[in-house]
Short mmCIF file of C-alpha atoms in Angstrom, two decimals:
data_model
loop_
_atom_site.label_atom_id
_atom_site.label_comp_id
_atom_site.label_asym_id
_atom_site.label_seq_id
_atom_site.Cartn_x
_atom_site.Cartn_y
_atom_site.Cartn_z
CA MET A 1 0.08 0.16 -0.06
CA LEU A 2 2.01 2.97 1.22
CA ALA A 3 5.37 3.15 0.44
CA SER A 4 6.18 5.65 3.27
CA VAL A 5 4.46 8.02 5.92
CA LEU A 6 5.38 11.77 5.14
CA LYS A 7 5.31 14.28 7.78
CA ARG A 8 3.67 17.66 6.68
CA SER A 9 4.61 21.26 7.80
CA SER A 10 2.27 23.40 9.74
CA GLY A 11 1.36 25.54 6.89
CA ALA A 12 0.97 23.05 4.08
CA LEU A 13 -2.87 22.81 4.85
CA PHE A 14 -3.14 26.48 3.19
CA ASN A 15 -1.06 25.79 0.63
CA ARG A 16 -2.45 22.56 -0.57
CA VAL A 17 -5.90 24.21 -0.86
CA ARG A 18 -4.91 27.68 -2.67
CA HIS A 19 -3.11 25.09 -4.99
CA PHE A 20 -6.03 22.85 -5.31
CA SER A 21 -8.19 25.79 -6.37
CA THR A 22 -5.65 27.26 -8.84
CA THR A 23 -5.50 24.31 -10.73
CA ARG A 24 -7.94 22.66 -13.08
CA THR A 25 -10.71 20.87 -11.47
CA HIS A 26 -11.17 16.90 -12.01
CA GLY A 27 -13.88 14.93 -12.36
CA GLY A 28 -17.30 14.63 -14.03
CA LEU A 29 -15.89 11.84 -16.47
CA LYS A 30 -17.88 11.51 -19.67
CA ASP A 31 -19.66 8.19 -20.78
CA GLN A 32 -17.74 8.16 -23.79
CA ASP A 33 -14.35 8.30 -21.67
CA ARG A 34 -15.30 5.19 -19.95
CA ILE A 35 -13.36 2.12 -20.20
CA PHE A 36 -15.90 -0.15 -18.03
CA THR A 37 -19.02 0.06 -19.98
CA ASN A 38 -21.33 -2.64 -18.65
CA LEU A 39 -20.03 -2.06 -14.93
CA TYR A 40 -23.46 -2.38 -13.70
CA GLY A 41 -24.27 -5.91 -15.74
CA ASP A 42 -27.16 -3.99 -17.61
CA LYS A 43 -25.65 -5.60 -20.87
CA ASP A 44 -24.50 -9.34 -21.98
CA ALA A 45 -21.41 -9.78 -20.44
CA PHE A 46 -20.33 -12.81 -22.50
CA LEU A 47 -18.79 -12.47 -25.95
CA LYS A 48 -21.33 -11.19 -28.51
CA GLY A 49 -22.19 -8.25 -26.47
CA ALA A 50 -18.42 -7.88 -25.35
CA VAL A 51 -17.17 -7.10 -29.10
CA LYS A 52 -20.20 -4.97 -29.59
CA ARG A 53 -18.61 -2.91 -27.01
CA GLY A 54 -14.92 -2.84 -29.21
CA ASP A 55 -13.53 -5.99 -27.11
CA TRP A 56 -10.90 -7.94 -29.12
CA TYR A 57 -11.12 -5.20 -32.13
CA ARG A 58 -8.17 -5.82 -34.04
CA THR A 59 -6.04 -7.27 -31.10
CA LYS A 60 -3.80 -8.97 -33.58
CA ASP A 61 -2.55 -5.74 -35.03
CA ILE A 62 -1.94 -4.33 -31.45
CA ILE A 63 0.08 -7.69 -31.06
CA LEU A 64 2.02 -7.24 -34.16
CA ASN A 65 3.29 -3.81 -32.57
CA GLY A 66 5.63 -6.23 -30.63
CA GLN A 67 6.26 -6.78 -26.77
CA ASP A 68 8.33 -3.40 -26.28
CA TRP A 69 5.72 -1.18 -28.07
CA ILE A 70 2.84 -2.29 -25.71
CA ILE A 71 5.17 -1.63 -22.80
CA ASP A 72 6.09 1.91 -24.22
CA GLU A 73 2.63 2.65 -24.49
CA ILE A 74 1.80 1.83 -20.83
CA LYS A 75 4.50 3.58 -19.81
CA ALA A 76 3.57 6.58 -21.51
CA SER A 77 -0.28 6.50 -20.11
CA GLY A 78 1.10 6.71 -16.82
CA LEU A 79 -0.85 3.81 -15.54
CA ARG A 80 0.00 2.96 -12.01
CA GLY A 81 -1.08 -0.47 -10.41
CA ARG A 82 -4.65 -0.26 -9.16
CA GLY A 83 -4.50 -3.31 -6.31
CA GLY A 84 -3.10 -0.71 -3.83
CA ALA A 85 0.27 0.14 -4.02
CA GLY A 86 0.38 2.13 -7.15
CA PHE A 87 3.68 0.97 -8.65
CA PRO A 88 4.14 1.85 -12.66
CA SER A 89 2.75 -0.72 -14.28
CA GLY A 90 4.78 -0.31 -17.40
CA LEU A 91 8.18 -0.19 -15.23
CA LYS A 92 7.15 -3.17 -13.50
CA TYR A 93 6.17 -5.44 -16.47
CA SER A 94 9.59 -4.08 -18.13
CA PHE A 95 11.56 -6.04 -15.47
CA MET A 96 10.58 -9.54 -17.04
CA PRO A 97 13.60 -10.95 -18.82
CA LYS A 98 13.12 -10.56 -22.19
CA VAL A 99 15.72 -13.20 -23.46
CA SER A 100 14.53 -16.96 -21.65
CA ASP A 101 17.06 -18.88 -19.66
CA GLY A 102 15.04 -21.84 -20.72
CA ARG A 103 12.28 -21.30 -17.74
CA PRO A 104 8.72 -20.19 -18.93
CA SER A 105 7.34 -16.73 -17.43
CA TYR A 106 4.05 -16.15 -16.30
CA LEU A 107 1.48 -13.48 -15.43
CA VAL A 108 -0.69 -14.18 -12.20
CA ILE A 109 -3.36 -11.52 -12.40
CA ASN A 110 -4.72 -11.16 -8.56
CA SER A 111 -8.49 -11.29 -8.18
CA ASP A 112 -8.20 -12.43 -4.36
CA GLU A 113 -10.28 -9.36 -3.39
CA SER A 114 -10.53 -9.53 0.32
CA GLU A 115 -9.79 -6.16 1.44
CA PRO A 116 -12.59 -4.74 3.59
CA GLY A 117 -14.53 -1.94 1.93
CA THR A 118 -13.10 -3.08 -1.98
CA CYS A 119 -15.48 -3.93 -4.38
CA LYS A 120 -14.36 -3.35 -7.85
CA ASP A 121 -12.47 -6.15 -9.28
CA ARG A 122 -15.65 -8.51 -8.72
CA GLU A 123 -17.92 -6.22 -11.13
CA ILE A 124 -15.42 -6.36 -13.79
CA LEU A 125 -15.45 -10.62 -13.24
CA ARG A 126 -19.13 -10.76 -13.43
CA HIS A 127 -19.85 -7.94 -16.15
CA ASP A 128 -16.95 -6.95 -17.96
CA PRO A 129 -14.85 -10.25 -17.96
CA HIS A 130 -13.83 -10.29 -21.71
CA LYS A 131 -11.74 -6.78 -21.14
CA LEU A 132 -9.83 -8.63 -18.39
CA LEU A 133 -9.27 -11.72 -20.98
CA GLU A 134 -7.81 -9.35 -23.38
CA GLY A 135 -5.62 -7.51 -21.08
CA ALA A 136 -4.54 -10.54 -19.96
CA LEU A 137 -3.54 -11.25 -23.63
CA LEU A 138 -1.66 -8.12 -24.38
CA VAL A 139 0.06 -7.69 -20.97
CA GLY A 140 1.17 -11.47 -21.13
CA PHE A 141 2.40 -11.02 -24.39
CA SER A 142 4.39 -8.09 -23.44
CA MET A 143 6.18 -9.88 -20.86
CA ARG A 144 6.37 -12.79 -23.01
CA ALA A 145 4.54 -15.00 -20.83
CA LYS A 146 3.57 -18.62 -21.99
CA ALA A 147 0.18 -18.22 -19.54
CA ALA A 148 -1.80 -16.36 -17.18
CA TYR A 149 -2.98 -17.49 -14.06
CA ILE A 150 -6.29 -15.52 -12.76
CA TYR A 151 -6.21 -16.28 -8.84
CA ILE A 152 -9.92 -15.69 -7.53
CA ARG A 153 -11.04 -14.94 -3.92
CA GLY A 154 -12.64 -18.48 -2.95
CA GLU A 155 -16.26 -16.70 -2.12
CA PHE A 156 -16.41 -15.14 -5.94
CA TRP A 157 -18.66 -18.57 -6.78
CA GLU A 158 -20.61 -16.80 -9.38
CA GLU A 159 -17.85 -14.57 -10.69
CA THR A 160 -15.54 -17.64 -11.14
CA LEU A 161 -18.58 -19.25 -13.27
CA VAL A 162 -19.32 -16.01 -15.48
CA LEU A 163 -15.33 -15.83 -16.01
CA GLN A 164 -14.77 -19.52 -17.07
CA LYS A 165 -17.61 -18.93 -19.63
CA ALA A 166 -15.85 -15.99 -20.99
CA VAL A 167 -12.48 -17.97 -21.21
CA ASP A 168 -14.35 -21.27 -22.99
CA GLU A 169 -15.64 -18.34 -25.37
CA ALA A 170 -12.43 -16.77 -25.86
CA TYR A 171 -10.56 -20.44 -26.40
CA ALA A 172 -13.75 -21.31 -29.35
CA ALA A 173 -12.92 -18.17 -31.15
CA GLY A 174 -9.37 -18.59 -31.13
CA TYR A 175 -8.56 -15.25 -29.02
CA ILE A 176 -6.93 -17.25 -26.63
CA GLY A 177 -4.59 -20.65 -26.63
CA LYS A 178 -2.79 -21.75 -29.72
CA ASN A 179 -1.99 -18.92 -32.17
CA ALA A 180 -3.79 -16.41 -30.17
CA CYS A 181 -5.75 -14.04 -32.62
CA GLY A 182 -4.27 -15.36 -35.36
CA SER A 183 -0.67 -13.85 -34.09
CA GLY A 184 1.36 -16.77 -34.02
CA TYR A 185 1.85 -16.62 -30.05
CA ASP A 186 0.45 -19.22 -28.19
CA PHE A 187 -0.99 -18.08 -24.84
CA ASP A 188 -3.47 -19.93 -22.03
CA ILE A 189 -5.40 -18.72 -19.18
CA TYR A 190 -6.19 -20.72 -16.40
CA LEU A 191 -8.27 -20.09 -13.31
CA HIS A 192 -7.85 -21.17 -9.86
CA ASN A 193 -9.95 -20.20 -6.74
CA GLY A 194 -8.33 -19.90 -3.30
CA ALA A 195 -9.64 -20.85 -0.18
CA GLY A 196 -10.76 -17.48 1.74
CA ALA A 197 -7.49 -16.19 3.40
CA TYR A 198 -6.80 -12.48 3.12
CA ILE A 199 -3.19 -12.82 3.20
CA CYS A 200 -2.85 -14.65 -0.13
CA GLY A 201 -3.48 -10.92 -1.49
CA GLU A 202 0.14 -10.68 -1.35
CA GLU A 203 1.86 -11.62 -4.22
CA SER A 204 4.07 -14.25 -2.65
CA ALA A 205 1.67 -15.74 -0.45
CA LEU A 206 -0.68 -15.86 -3.55
CA ILE A 207 2.09 -17.69 -5.94
CA GLN A 208 2.31 -20.08 -2.73
CA SER A 209 -1.08 -21.08 -2.85
CA LEU A 210 -1.41 -21.60 -6.48
CA GLU A 211 1.53 -23.98 -6.02
CA GLY A 212 -0.44 -25.88 -3.45
CA LYS A 213 1.19 -24.87 -0.46
CA SER A 214 0.30 -22.90 2.66
CA GLY A 215 -0.22 -19.17 1.95
CA LYS A 216 2.38 -17.68 3.61
CA PRO A 217 4.29 -15.03 2.38
CA ARG A 218 7.88 -15.62 1.47
CA MET A 219 11.06 -13.94 1.62
CA LYS A 220 12.29 -11.17 -0.86
CA PRO A 221 14.60 -11.45 -2.62
CA PRO A 222 14.18 -13.39 -4.93
CA PHE A 223 11.35 -11.33 -6.25
CA PRO A 224 8.84 -12.80 -8.64
CA ALA A 225 10.32 -11.52 -11.49
CA ASN A 226 13.13 -13.69 -10.94
CA ALA A 227 12.26 -16.78 -9.19
CA GLY A 228 8.08 -16.71 -9.17
CA LEU A 229 5.45 -19.44 -10.00
CA TYR A 230 7.27 -22.71 -9.96
CA GLY A 231 10.51 -21.09 -9.54
CA CYS A 232 9.80 -18.92 -12.99
CA PRO A 233 9.97 -15.21 -13.70
CA THR A 234 6.32 -13.75 -13.03
CA THR A 235 4.63 -10.75 -12.55
CA VAL A 236 1.43 -10.45 -10.05
CA THR A 237 -0.68 -7.60 -11.03
CA ASN A 238 -4.04 -6.64 -10.38
CA VAL A 239 -7.65 -7.09 -12.30
CA GLU A 240 -8.45 -3.56 -12.86
CA THR A 241 -4.71 -2.84 -14.06
CA VAL A 242 -4.99 -5.42 -16.73
CA ALA A 243 -8.32 -4.64 -18.11
CA VAL A 244 -7.91 -1.30 -18.71
CA VAL A 245 -4.41 -1.90 -21.08
CA PRO A 246 -6.61 -2.88 -24.09
CA THR A 247 -8.71 0.78 -23.89
CA ILE A 248 -5.06 2.36 -23.61
CA MET A 249 -3.75 0.32 -26.76
CA ARG A 250 -6.85 1.45 -28.59
CA ARG A 251 -7.35 5.13 -27.66
CA GLY A 252 -3.42 5.82 -27.07
CA PRO A 253 -1.54 6.76 -24.18
CA SER A 254 -1.77 10.71 -24.27
CA TRP A 255 -5.78 10.06 -23.77
CA PHE A 256 -5.12 8.19 -20.55
CA ALA A 257 -3.02 10.26 -19.24
CA SER A 258 -5.27 13.34 -19.94
CA PHE A 259 -7.21 12.15 -16.67
CA GLY A 260 -6.09 13.20 -13.30
CA ARG A 261 -2.93 15.11 -12.46
CA LYS A 262 0.67 14.33 -13.33
CA ASN A 263 2.23 11.09 -12.05
CA ASN A 264 -1.91 9.99 -11.14
CA ALA A 265 -2.85 9.49 -14.52
CA GLY A 266 -6.47 7.87 -15.70
CA THR A 267 -10.00 7.09 -14.56
CA LYS A 268 -10.63 4.78 -11.45
CA LEU A 269 -13.11 2.28 -10.12
CA PHE A 270 -13.95 3.84 -6.64
CA CYS A 271 -15.99 1.98 -4.12
CA ILE A 272 -18.03 4.02 -1.86
CA SER A 273 -19.65 2.40 0.72
CA GLY A 274 -20.46 3.17 4.99
CA HIS A 275 -22.82 6.23 5.79
CA VAL A 276 -23.90 7.52 2.36
CA ASN A 277 -27.47 7.63 0.77
CA ASN A 278 -26.54 5.15 -2.48
CA PRO A 279 -23.51 3.04 -1.82
CA THR A 280 -21.80 2.18 -5.32
CA THR A 281 -18.66 1.53 -7.38
CA VAL A 282 -18.21 4.11 -9.87
CA GLU A 283 -15.42 4.73 -12.65
CA GLU A 284 -14.29 8.29 -12.48
CA GLU A 285 -11.14 10.66 -13.22
CA MET A 286 -8.48 10.35 -10.92
CA SER A 287 -7.77 13.33 -8.51
CA ILE A 288 -11.66 13.88 -8.36
CA PRO A 289 -12.11 15.85 -4.97
CA LEU A 290 -13.39 13.60 -2.54
CA LYS A 291 -16.32 15.75 -1.54
CA GLU A 292 -17.59 15.92 -5.04
CA LEU A 293 -17.21 12.00 -5.36
CA ILE A 294 -19.29 10.95 -2.74
CA GLU A 295 -21.56 13.60 -3.42
CA ARG A 296 -22.25 13.19 -7.63
CA HIS A 297 -22.13 9.61 -7.28
CA ALA A 298 -23.18 8.41 -3.80
CA GLY A 299 -26.39 10.70 -2.89
CA GLY A 300 -23.84 12.53 -0.21
CA ILE A 301 -23.38 11.78 3.84
CA ARG A 302 -26.25 10.31 5.34
CA GLY A 303 -27.71 13.51 6.96
CA GLY A 304 -25.88 16.11 5.02
CA TRP A 305 -22.01 16.94 4.83
CA ASP A 306 -21.87 18.19 8.25
CA ASN A 307 -22.88 14.71 9.46
CA LEU A 308 -19.20 13.44 8.32
CA LEU A 309 -17.12 12.15 10.98
CA GLY A 310 -14.37 10.93 9.08
CA ILE A 311 -13.67 9.02 5.97
CA ILE A 312 -11.32 5.81 4.92
CA PRO A 313 -10.37 6.51 1.45
CA GLY A 314 -8.78 3.63 0.22
CA GLY A 315 -9.79 0.07 1.94
CA SER A 316 -9.64 -0.39 5.19
CA SER A 317 -5.76 -0.76 5.55
CA VAL A 318 -5.00 3.20 5.33
CA PRO A 319 -5.21 5.32 7.56
CA ILE A 320 -8.59 7.32 8.40
CA LEU A 321 -9.05 11.08 7.79
CA PRO A 322 -11.44 13.71 9.58
CA LYS A 323 -13.85 15.90 8.03
CA LYS A 324 -11.36 18.72 7.72
CA ILE A 325 -9.44 16.77 5.58
CA CYS A 326 -12.04 15.42 3.66
CA ASP A 327 -13.34 18.84 2.46
CA TYR A 328 -10.79 19.32 0.12
CA VAL A 329 -8.45 16.53 -0.24
CA LEU A 330 -8.08 15.10 -3.82
CA MET A 331 -8.58 11.37 -4.60
CA ASP A 332 -4.98 10.21 -6.27
CA PHE A 333 -2.30 8.71 -5.07
CA ASP A 334 0.22 11.92 -3.88
CA ALA A 335 -2.76 14.06 -2.50
CA LEU A 336 -3.32 11.65 -0.11
CA ARG A 337 0.06 10.44 0.85
CA GLU A 338 0.80 14.00 1.62
CA GLU A 339 -1.93 13.50 3.96
CA ARG A 340 -0.60 10.64 5.48
CA SER A 341 -3.44 8.28 4.23
CA GLY A 342 -3.61 6.35 0.94
CA LEU A 343 -5.33 5.92 -2.10
CA GLY A 344 -4.92 1.83 -1.76
CA THR A 345 -7.84 0.42 -3.78
CA ALA A 346 -9.79 3.46 -3.64
CA ALA A 347 -12.66 1.94 -1.46
CA VAL A 348 -14.23 4.53 0.80
CA ILE A 349 -15.43 3.97 3.49
CA VAL A 350 -17.68 6.87 4.89
CA LEU A 351 -18.33 7.07 8.85
CA ASP A 352 -20.74 9.72 10.03
CA LYS A 353 -21.33 10.91 13.57
CA SER A 354 -23.36 8.07 14.45
CA THR A 355 -19.86 5.93 14.59
CA ASP A 356 -17.95 5.01 17.54
CA VAL A 357 -14.71 5.51 15.86
CA ILE A 358 -12.27 3.91 18.14
CA ASP A 359 -15.54 0.74 17.99
CA ALA A 360 -14.69 1.00 14.08
CA ILE A 361 -10.94 0.96 14.39
CA LEU A 362 -10.92 -1.87 17.14
CA ARG A 363 -12.92 -4.17 14.53
CA LEU A 364 -10.50 -3.60 11.75
CA ALA A 365 -8.00 -4.49 14.13
CA LYS A 366 -9.91 -7.64 15.15
CA PHE A 367 -9.82 -8.48 11.24
CA TYR A 368 -5.82 -8.07 10.42
CA LYS A 369 -5.43 -10.11 14.04
CA HIS A 370 -7.41 -12.96 12.42
CA GLU A 371 -6.30 -12.83 9.18
CA SER A 372 -2.31 -12.47 10.17
CA CYS A 373 -0.39 -15.46 8.55
CA GLY A 374 1.51 -15.87 11.96
CA GLN A 375 5.06 -15.90 10.55
CA CYS A 376 6.27 -12.74 11.87
CA THR A 377 6.65 -11.91 15.53
CA PRO A 378 5.71 -8.33 15.29
CA CYS A 379 2.65 -9.12 13.21
CA ARG A 380 1.55 -12.16 15.30
CA GLU A 381 1.81 -10.79 18.91
CA GLY A 382 1.34 -7.07 17.78
CA THR A 383 -1.86 -7.55 16.22
CA GLY A 384 -3.47 -9.18 19.41
CA TRP A 385 -2.03 -6.38 21.51
CA LEU A 386 -3.49 -3.93 19.45
CA VAL A 387 -6.83 -5.35 20.04
CA ASP A 388 -6.38 -5.67 23.71
CA ILE A 389 -5.37 -2.35 24.41
CA LEU A 390 -8.04 -0.95 21.73
CA THR A 391 -10.73 -3.00 23.72
CA ARG A 392 -10.16 -1.33 26.91
CA MET A 393 -9.86 2.06 25.18
CA LYS A 394 -13.30 1.27 23.67
CA LEU A 395 -14.35 1.66 27.44
CA GLY A 396 -12.11 4.15 28.66
CA ASN A 397 -10.54 1.84 30.77
CA ALA A 398 -6.87 2.94 30.12
CA ASP A 399 -4.26 5.91 31.05
CA TYR A 400 -3.34 8.95 28.27
CA ALA A 401 0.03 6.78 28.63
CA GLU A 402 -1.00 4.30 26.64
CA ILE A 403 -2.25 6.00 23.74
CA ASP A 404 1.71 6.75 23.17
CA MET A 405 2.43 3.20 23.91
CA LEU A 406 -0.19 2.03 21.17
CA GLU A 407 1.27 4.44 18.72
CA GLU A 408 4.78 3.09 19.72
CA LEU A 409 3.45 -0.57 19.20
CA THR A 410 2.20 0.29 15.58
CA TYR A 411 5.71 1.93 14.69
CA GLN A 412 7.39 -1.48 16.03
CA ILE A 413 4.93 -3.49 13.69
CA GLU A 414 5.09 -1.22 10.64
CA GLY A 415 8.15 -2.36 8.50
CA HIS A 416 9.33 -5.48 10.56
CA THR A 417 7.36 -8.10 8.73
CA ILE A 418 8.04 -10.13 5.58
CA CYS A 419 4.56 -8.48 4.05
CA ALA A 420 2.44 -5.40 4.11
CA LEU A 421 -0.06 -7.15 6.39
CA GLY A 422 1.80 -5.61 9.84
CA ASP A 423 1.71 -2.26 7.79
CA ALA A 424 -1.55 -2.38 7.21
CA ALA A 425 -2.97 -3.51 10.45
CA ALA A 426 -0.58 -0.58 12.33
CA TRP A 427 -1.97 2.42 9.94
CA PRO A 428 -5.64 2.48 10.83
CA VAL A 429 -4.46 3.13 14.37
CA GLN A 430 -2.21 5.43 13.51
CA GLY A 431 -4.90 7.30 11.76
CA LEU A 432 -7.13 6.95 14.99
CA ILE A 433 -4.69 8.79 17.41
CA ARG A 434 -3.66 11.07 14.56
CA HIS A 435 -7.01 12.46 14.42
CA PHE A 436 -9.30 11.50 17.17
CA ARG A 437 -6.77 11.52 20.41
CA GLU A 438 -9.13 13.80 21.78
CA GLU A 439 -11.85 11.60 21.64
CA ILE A 440 -9.94 8.46 23.37
CA GLU A 441 -8.94 11.21 26.15
CA ASN A 442 -12.64 11.63 26.68
CA ARG A 443 -13.76 8.43 26.58
CA ILE A 444 -10.92 7.90 29.37
CA ASP A 445 -11.97 10.81 31.08
CA GLN A 446 -15.48 9.58 31.30
CA TYR A 447 -14.37 5.70 32.52
CA HIS A 448 -12.78 7.13 35.55
CA GLN A 449 -15.18 9.76 36.55
CA LYS A 450 -17.51 6.70 36.58
CA HIS A 451 -14.86 4.49 38.18
CA PRO A 452 -12.77 6.94 40.50
CA SER A 453 -10.82 4.00 42.39
CA ILE A 454 -9.41 2.61 39.23
CA ARG A 455 -7.36 5.65 38.54
CA SER A 456 -5.66 5.98 41.88
CA ALA A 457 -5.15 2.31 42.21
CA ARG A 458 -3.24 1.77 38.71
CA SER A 459 0.52 2.48 38.88
CA HIS A 460 1.20 1.16 35.54
CA PRO A 461 -0.59 -0.16 32.34
CA PRO A 462 -2.57 -3.64 32.96
CA HIS A 463 -1.25 -6.80 31.83
CA LEU A 464 -2.03 -7.27 28.09
CA GLN A 465 -3.63 -10.61 27.36
CA HIS A 466 -2.88 -12.31 23.81
#
């Protein structure tokens, strides 16, 4: 998810508001610029309907331009990964070896969409599966891959059936398989269902699971591009990231790059849930103001914008933002990083003032404790400690000093684990303390007013049960 957490100067807030107001605004994507034209399933999802919408149009001609041309077009478009990390996609794909050492190369597409609040990739699988399959062919060809494996979340049974039917159609039409699209290139696509573990969304744990092993992250190096699936060069990438590639190839990288701010190019699927009037998944331009995104597409906050408490802007693993930041922040990688949060999967979770924010973050902490694979001590032990402390803080049964202790605990977890699950567990708690510390302190004061004997009796924090 986030590569780092940046601190901001005291005057940065005013400067950003002024900067945002004097540059061109983003948002209001027109229908003719939408990539996912069957997002809501109101048209035929299968081959006949997909061809009418422009899928598989002159795919052979795109392939005949060559692998390096496709990579260069993706780089020029400014496409960054849509699965959370936001790494430049063209650069990532270029890491794959151009000359084989005898081992085949593989493309692995991560559809293990298990991040709480995220519900975008499943819409592609259900309603626009041929966009994903064509994208898999083009991306796989660009990195000289022999085959693509689409790893699907185990609970996505309906989506698996739809995608398998689309795969069968593509094989029957000659779009994939031997001599794909008449290009002379052989390329196969296989589906694989996971068993429901969140950790398998991490690329190396996903590879482990594909190989029939326990889904636990691997140490790096070696990186998948050198030794991934079955010990062969592999790139793991997100469903949405792959699915937009055919449209970029046809409409040109400059078209895609015309949306969003610099280094935040393109359109994006945003998932809006929580205390809004109309929860939805919508395709919009990158860098759209968060407030506009919610009011334009989700019917606004339940009870009006002034009833907003805070928003988790990128799925459960990024820090929450309070209303004062939500008033102006833009929905892109860089703007949210400046606010010490992140775009993540662009899963917007809205909390109104009826929410117990401590309990909300506790619920996320319980999720990460449950989903930890247990390999790394900071994550295995630390997630349990987070739950223990937050459980008491929800009641107010804590001391002020424990707030700082809790924050320090998150920094001992963050960056000290094999994969990013430790970071994902730590960041929501950091956001809570950063923006809602007063709420925690008030809860503690209220508890001790009702139980005055506890404060005088406690000389040190209670023993943590874990």
